[in-house]
mmCIF file of C-alpha atoms in Angstrom:
data_model
loop_
_atom_site.group_PDB
_atom_site.id
_atom_site.type_symbol
_atom_site.label_atom_id
_atom_site.label_comp_id
_atom_site.label_asym_id
_atom_site.label_seq_id
_atom_site.Cartn_x
_atom_site.Cartn_y
_atom_site.Cartn_z
ATOM 1 C CA UNK A 275 7.693 25.349 7.990
ATOM 2 C CA UNK A 276 11.750 26.693 7.625
ATOM 3 C CA UNK A 277 12.478 22.989 7.764
ATOM 4 C CA UNK A 278 10.232 21.588 5.759
ATOM 5 C CA UNK A 279 11.115 24.304 2.972
ATOM 6 C CA UNK A 280 14.853 23.639 3.476
ATOM 7 C CA UNK A 281 13.915 19.728 3.385
ATOM 8 C CA UNK A 282 12.704 20.661 -0.081
ATOM 9 C CA UNK A 283 14.506 22.825 -1.819
ATOM 10 C CA UNK A 284 16.281 19.474 -1.906
ATOM 11 C CA UNK A 285 14.724 17.982 -3.558
ATOM 12 C CA UNK A 286 15.336 20.856 -6.603
ATOM 13 C CA UNK A 287 17.887 18.332 -8.212
ATOM 14 C CA UNK A 288 14.771 16.007 -9.313
ATOM 15 C CA UNK A 289 13.370 18.363 -11.253
ATOM 16 C CA UNK A 290 15.911 18.589 -13.583
ATOM 17 C CA UNK A 291 15.369 21.058 -16.514
ATOM 18 C CA UNK A 292 12.376 19.189 -17.480
ATOM 19 C CA UNK A 293 9.596 21.266 -14.823
ATOM 20 C CA UNK A 294 6.678 19.784 -14.796
ATOM 21 C CA UNK A 295 3.203 19.068 -12.651
ATOM 22 C CA UNK A 296 3.440 15.932 -12.941
ATOM 23 C CA UNK A 297 7.688 16.103 -11.125
ATOM 24 C CA UNK A 298 6.144 17.781 -8.600
ATOM 25 C CA UNK A 299 3.045 15.744 -7.744
ATOM 26 C CA UNK A 300 5.642 13.067 -7.537
ATOM 27 C CA UNK A 301 8.093 14.876 -4.902
ATOM 28 C CA UNK A 302 5.200 16.105 -2.359
ATOM 29 C CA UNK A 303 3.569 12.085 -2.959
ATOM 30 C CA UNK A 304 7.227 11.207 -1.875
ATOM 31 C CA UNK A 305 7.086 13.570 1.036
ATOM 32 C CA UNK A 306 3.211 12.636 1.809
ATOM 33 C CA UNK A 307 3.576 9.368 2.402
ATOM 34 C CA UNK A 308 6.692 9.987 4.256
ATOM 35 C CA UNK A 309 4.823 11.180 6.704
ATOM 36 C CA UNK A 310 7.177 14.762 5.784
ATOM 37 C CA UNK A 311 3.775 16.639 5.383
ATOM 38 C CA UNK A 312 1.364 14.911 8.396
ATOM 39 C CA UNK A 313 -1.866 14.276 7.573
ATOM 40 C CA UNK A 314 -4.097 18.272 7.788
ATOM 41 C CA UNK A 315 -1.195 19.809 7.269
ATOM 42 C CA UNK A 316 -1.749 22.505 5.003
ATOM 43 C CA UNK A 317 0.688 22.322 1.990
ATOM 44 C CA UNK A 318 1.691 26.786 1.235
ATOM 45 C CA UNK A 319 1.648 27.672 -1.845
ATOM 46 C CA UNK A 320 4.424 30.539 -1.114
ATOM 47 C CA UNK A 321 6.762 27.777 1.254
ATOM 48 C CA UNK A 322 6.322 25.239 -1.351
ATOM 49 C CA UNK A 323 6.803 26.651 -4.793
ATOM 50 C CA UNK A 324 9.965 28.779 -3.231
ATOM 51 C CA UNK A 325 11.315 25.987 -2.000
ATOM 52 C CA UNK A 326 10.846 23.984 -5.381
ATOM 53 C CA UNK A 327 11.482 26.470 -7.867
ATOM 54 C CA UNK A 328 8.483 26.586 -9.467
ATOM 55 C CA UNK A 329 5.204 28.610 -10.601
ATOM 56 C CA UNK A 330 2.002 28.986 -8.698
ATOM 57 C CA UNK A 331 0.693 27.435 -11.419
ATOM 58 C CA UNK A 332 2.862 24.856 -11.940
ATOM 59 C CA UNK A 333 2.682 24.066 -7.777
ATOM 60 C CA UNK A 334 -1.172 23.987 -8.112
ATOM 61 C CA UNK A 335 -2.295 21.893 -11.025
ATOM 62 C CA UNK A 336 0.664 19.452 -9.442
ATOM 63 C CA UNK A 337 -2.242 20.061 -6.085
ATOM 64 C CA UNK A 338 -4.724 19.328 -8.306
ATOM 65 C CA UNK A 339 -2.969 15.737 -9.300
ATOM 66 C CA UNK A 340 -2.462 15.442 -5.551
ATOM 67 C CA UNK A 341 -6.673 15.662 -5.027
ATOM 68 C CA UNK A 342 -7.683 13.935 -7.461
ATOM 69 C CA UNK A 343 -5.152 10.959 -5.764
ATOM 70 C CA UNK A 344 -7.363 11.627 -2.333
ATOM 71 C CA UNK A 345 -4.107 12.957 -0.861
ATOM 72 C CA UNK A 346 -5.148 16.383 -0.758
ATOM 73 C CA UNK A 347 -8.138 18.166 0.024
ATOM 74 C CA UNK A 348 -8.870 21.756 -0.890
ATOM 75 C CA UNK A 349 -11.166 22.999 1.870
ATOM 76 C CA UNK A 350 -12.560 27.082 0.220
ATOM 77 C CA UNK A 351 -11.556 30.590 1.453
ATOM 78 C CA UNK A 352 -9.076 28.538 3.411
ATOM 79 C CA UNK A 353 -5.973 26.098 1.264
ATOM 80 C CA UNK A 354 -5.055 22.960 0.610
ATOM 81 C CA UNK A 355 -4.215 20.494 3.085
ATOM 82 C CA UNK A 356 -3.144 16.926 3.530
ATOM 83 C CA UNK A 357 -6.147 14.830 3.521
ATOM 84 C CA UNK A 358 -7.431 13.713 6.894
ATOM 85 C CA UNK A 359 -8.645 9.667 6.070
ATOM 86 C CA UNK A 360 -12.061 9.021 7.540
ATOM 87 C CA UNK A 361 -12.697 4.865 8.886
ATOM 88 C CA UNK A 362 -14.701 4.473 5.709
ATOM 89 C CA UNK A 363 -11.831 5.207 3.749
ATOM 90 C CA UNK A 364 -9.345 2.940 5.791
ATOM 91 C CA UNK A 365 -12.036 0.662 5.152
ATOM 92 C CA UNK A 366 -12.440 1.235 1.401
ATOM 93 C CA UNK A 367 -8.916 1.144 1.090
ATOM 94 C CA UNK A 368 -8.757 -1.740 2.449
ATOM 95 C CA UNK A 369 -11.674 -4.225 -0.089
ATOM 96 C CA UNK A 370 -9.295 -2.352 -2.490
ATOM 97 C CA UNK A 371 -6.449 -3.909 -1.594
ATOM 98 C CA UNK A 372 -7.701 -7.352 -0.563
ATOM 99 C CA UNK A 373 -10.270 -7.715 -4.431
ATOM 100 C CA UNK A 374 -5.713 -6.364 -6.111
ATOM 101 C CA UNK A 375 -3.634 -8.264 -3.885
ATOM 102 C CA UNK A 376 -5.869 -11.703 -3.998
ATOM 103 C CA UNK A 377 -6.006 -11.734 -7.749
ATOM 104 C CA UNK A 378 -2.743 -11.206 -8.167
ATOM 105 C CA UNK A 379 -1.467 -13.658 -6.292
ATOM 106 C CA UNK A 380 -4.981 -16.459 -7.745
ATOM 107 C CA UNK A 381 -3.535 -15.174 -10.785
ATOM 108 C CA UNK A 382 0.149 -16.781 -10.764
ATOM 109 C CA UNK A 383 0.083 -19.537 -12.995
ATOM 110 C CA UNK A 384 2.977 -21.831 -12.456
ATOM 111 C CA UNK A 385 5.899 -21.286 -10.620
ATOM 112 C CA UNK A 386 8.619 -20.659 -10.175
ATOM 113 C CA UNK A 387 8.101 -16.617 -9.580
ATOM 114 C CA UNK A 388 10.015 -13.752 -9.300
ATOM 115 C CA UNK A 389 10.347 -13.231 -5.668
ATOM 116 C CA UNK A 390 13.847 -10.803 -5.404
ATOM 117 C CA UNK A 391 11.939 -8.376 -4.326
ATOM 118 C CA UNK A 392 9.308 -9.723 -2.035
ATOM 119 C CA UNK A 393 12.233 -10.949 -0.851
ATOM 120 C CA UNK A 394 14.042 -7.491 -0.746
ATOM 121 C CA UNK A 395 11.161 -6.130 1.239
ATOM 122 C CA UNK A 396 11.244 -8.960 3.712
ATOM 123 C CA UNK A 397 15.016 -8.512 4.721
ATOM 124 C CA UNK A 398 14.001 -4.481 4.602
ATOM 125 C CA UNK A 399 11.852 -5.109 7.379
ATOM 126 C CA UNK A 400 14.084 -7.426 9.334
ATOM 127 C CA UNK A 401 16.831 -5.060 9.587
ATOM 128 C CA UNK A 402 14.436 -2.366 10.657
ATOM 129 C CA UNK A 403 13.410 -4.629 13.438
ATOM 130 C CA UNK A 404 17.082 -4.737 14.812
ATOM 131 C CA UNK A 405 17.821 -1.092 14.482
ATOM 132 C CA UNK A 406 14.336 -0.338 16.526
ATOM 133 C CA UNK A 407 13.307 1.722 13.361
ATOM 134 C CA UNK A 408 9.137 1.070 13.140
ATOM 135 C CA UNK A 409 8.326 4.046 10.643
ATOM 136 C CA UNK A 410 10.984 2.019 8.248
ATOM 137 C CA UNK A 411 9.279 -0.710 8.873
ATOM 138 C CA UNK A 412 6.289 0.284 8.152
ATOM 139 C CA UNK A 413 7.768 1.315 4.484
ATOM 140 C CA UNK A 414 9.246 -1.661 4.712
ATOM 141 C CA UNK A 415 6.045 -2.834 5.058
ATOM 142 C CA UNK A 416 4.930 -1.232 2.266
ATOM 143 C CA UNK A 417 6.557 -2.227 -0.661
ATOM 144 C CA UNK A 418 5.850 -5.931 0.726
ATOM 145 C CA UNK A 419 3.353 -5.282 -0.952
ATOM 146 C CA UNK A 420 3.820 -3.868 -3.502
ATOM 147 C CA UNK A 421 6.279 -5.874 -4.818
ATOM 148 C CA UNK A 422 3.628 -8.644 -4.204
ATOM 149 C CA UNK A 423 1.624 -6.117 -7.183
ATOM 150 C CA UNK A 424 4.252 -6.293 -9.611
ATOM 151 C CA UNK A 425 4.162 -10.042 -9.818
ATOM 152 C CA UNK A 426 1.068 -9.471 -12.128
ATOM 153 C CA UNK A 427 3.237 -7.302 -14.106
ATOM 154 C CA UNK A 428 0.500 -5.079 -15.039
ATOM 155 C CA UNK A 429 1.291 -0.743 -14.554
ATOM 156 C CA UNK A 430 -1.976 0.065 -14.939
ATOM 157 C CA UNK A 431 -1.787 -2.288 -11.554
ATOM 158 C CA UNK A 432 1.186 -0.610 -10.029
ATOM 159 C CA UNK A 433 -0.494 2.465 -10.517
ATOM 160 C CA UNK A 434 -4.089 2.418 -9.264
ATOM 161 C CA UNK A 435 -2.281 0.459 -6.228
ATOM 162 C CA UNK A 436 0.258 2.975 -6.242
ATOM 163 C CA UNK A 437 -1.921 5.880 -4.650
ATOM 164 C CA UNK A 438 -3.951 3.268 -2.683
ATOM 165 C CA UNK A 439 -0.454 2.540 -0.872
ATOM 166 C CA UNK A 440 -0.074 5.967 -0.610
ATOM 167 C CA UNK A 441 -3.954 6.629 0.626
ATOM 168 C CA UNK A 442 -2.585 3.966 2.997
ATOM 169 C CA UNK A 443 0.389 5.958 4.589
ATOM 170 C CA UNK A 444 -1.782 8.544 5.896
ATOM 171 C CA UNK A 445 -3.327 6.431 8.387
ATOM 172 C CA UNK A 446 -0.254 4.844 9.337
ATOM 173 C CA UNK A 447 0.986 8.381 10.042
ATOM 174 C CA UNK A 448 -1.763 9.486 12.800
ATOM 175 C CA UNK A 449 -1.259 5.674 14.615
ATOM 176 C CA UNK A 450 0.636 6.720 18.183
ATOM 177 C CA UNK A 451 2.298 3.263 18.141
ATOM 178 C CA UNK A 452 3.812 2.177 14.991
ATOM 179 C CA UNK A 453 5.447 -1.300 16.312
ATOM 180 C CA UNK A 454 2.493 -2.639 17.853
ATOM 181 C CA UNK A 455 0.846 -2.152 14.324
ATOM 182 C CA UNK A 456 3.502 -2.872 12.438
ATOM 183 C CA UNK A 457 5.674 -5.741 13.746
ATOM 184 C CA UNK A 458 2.948 -8.404 13.519
ATOM 185 C CA UNK A 459 2.951 -8.803 10.228
ATOM 186 C CA UNK A 460 6.951 -8.840 9.659
ATOM 187 C CA UNK A 461 6.283 -12.455 10.485
ATOM 188 C CA UNK A 462 2.961 -12.723 7.824
ATOM 189 C CA UNK A 463 4.883 -11.303 5.143
ATOM 190 C CA UNK A 464 8.078 -14.242 4.874
ATOM 191 C CA UNK A 465 4.818 -17.045 5.357
ATOM 192 C CA UNK A 466 3.852 -16.034 1.885
ATOM 193 C CA UNK A 467 7.215 -15.480 1.135
ATOM 194 C CA UNK A 468 7.828 -18.973 1.138
ATOM 195 C CA UNK A 469 4.190 -20.044 0.019
ATOM 196 C CA UNK A 470 4.975 -18.227 -3.597
ATOM 197 C CA UNK A 471 8.615 -19.838 -3.301
ATOM 198 C CA UNK A 472 7.573 -23.271 -2.695
ATOM 199 C CA UNK A 473 4.879 -22.836 -5.536
ATOM 200 C CA UNK A 474 1.730 -22.874 -3.151
ATOM 201 C CA UNK A 475 -0.413 -19.586 -3.961
ATOM 202 C CA UNK A 476 -3.799 -21.035 -3.115
ATOM 203 C CA UNK A 477 -1.649 -21.120 0.286
ATOM 204 C CA UNK A 478 -0.280 -17.714 -0.462
ATOM 205 C CA UNK A 479 -3.701 -16.169 -1.450
ATOM 206 C CA UNK A 480 -5.788 -17.723 2.461
ATOM 207 C CA UNK A 481 -2.621 -16.380 4.172
ATOM 208 C CA UNK A 482 -2.604 -12.890 2.211
ATOM 209 C CA UNK A 483 -6.336 -12.461 2.729
ATOM 210 C CA UNK A 484 -6.345 -13.240 6.686
ATOM 211 C CA UNK A 485 -3.845 -10.913 7.082
ATOM 212 C CA UNK A 486 -5.868 -8.423 5.401
ATOM 213 C CA UNK A 487 -8.316 -9.145 7.545
ATOM 214 C CA UNK A 488 -6.648 -8.967 10.551
ATOM 215 C CA UNK A 489 -5.560 -5.545 9.758
ATOM 216 C CA UNK A 490 -7.963 -3.971 9.129
ATOM 217 C CA UNK A 491 -9.552 -4.958 12.390
ATOM 218 C CA UNK A 492 -6.369 -3.647 14.013
ATOM 219 C CA UNK A 493 -6.323 -0.609 12.301
ATOM 220 C CA UNK A 494 -8.934 0.900 11.997
ATOM 221 C CA UNK A 495 -9.234 -0.200 16.231
ATOM 222 C CA UNK A 496 -6.304 2.413 16.372
ATOM 223 C CA UNK A 497 -7.309 4.745 13.895
ATOM 224 C CA UNK A 498 -10.749 5.310 15.396
ATOM 225 C CA UNK A 499 -9.517 6.017 19.031
ATOM 226 C CA UNK A 500 -7.224 8.833 16.749
ATOM 227 C CA UNK A 501 -9.684 11.181 15.168
ATOM 228 C CA UNK A 502 -12.500 9.963 17.692
ATOM 229 C CA UNK A 503 -15.826 7.446 17.311
ATOM 230 C CA UNK A 504 -17.298 9.250 14.572
ATOM 231 C CA UNK A 505 -14.302 9.016 12.305
ATOM 232 C CA UNK A 506 -14.651 11.976 11.042
ATOM 233 C CA UNK A 507 -10.641 13.616 11.768
ATOM 234 C CA UNK A 508 -12.317 16.784 13.074
ATOM 235 C CA UNK A 509 -10.404 17.783 15.324
#
């Protein structure tokens, strides 16, 4: 915990003079997404509050916000923990992704599309592969899908999917072989990008739908092995 506290202390400057529960929640959300606090980790009010220099009430409000986003869970008489997803949670995340992401592509309208963000995410993934950094490849993959959702130009959709993708990272952090999980999808990201560059949104949607179905099957297969056959994450 000492190392975690030292890292969080570096984030104190991000709070500025207007320290709020929302800003604290943003920092903790990012740290959870990075795997800094893995699923199942108990979050210490004293350590985190001291590292960030915020009051207990502010921190508890941040915890409440992240609990509402399904990233944390409060256990009576035990404290606050980073949530361990069930297999059913993972399946529901992918249902939501398919509904939203495919609808975004379907609703793009006439090309050309603003694809710089998508292209940047593909390049980010290619760099991660060259460096053998499979955790960063997973991050690049999430960035690709966030940029895809951003094509809708909807702040509400962006906010919704920000929470969905943060939950998805909880599942990814449980996986013991991130290369096997993420590497096959870099080429698929590039195929979707190329279809959109060619103005073929129907083709891009078809590729995306198959991609998400295959990804769900692979993640559930690995996740079930890691958290137990019942998929509850018990123990």
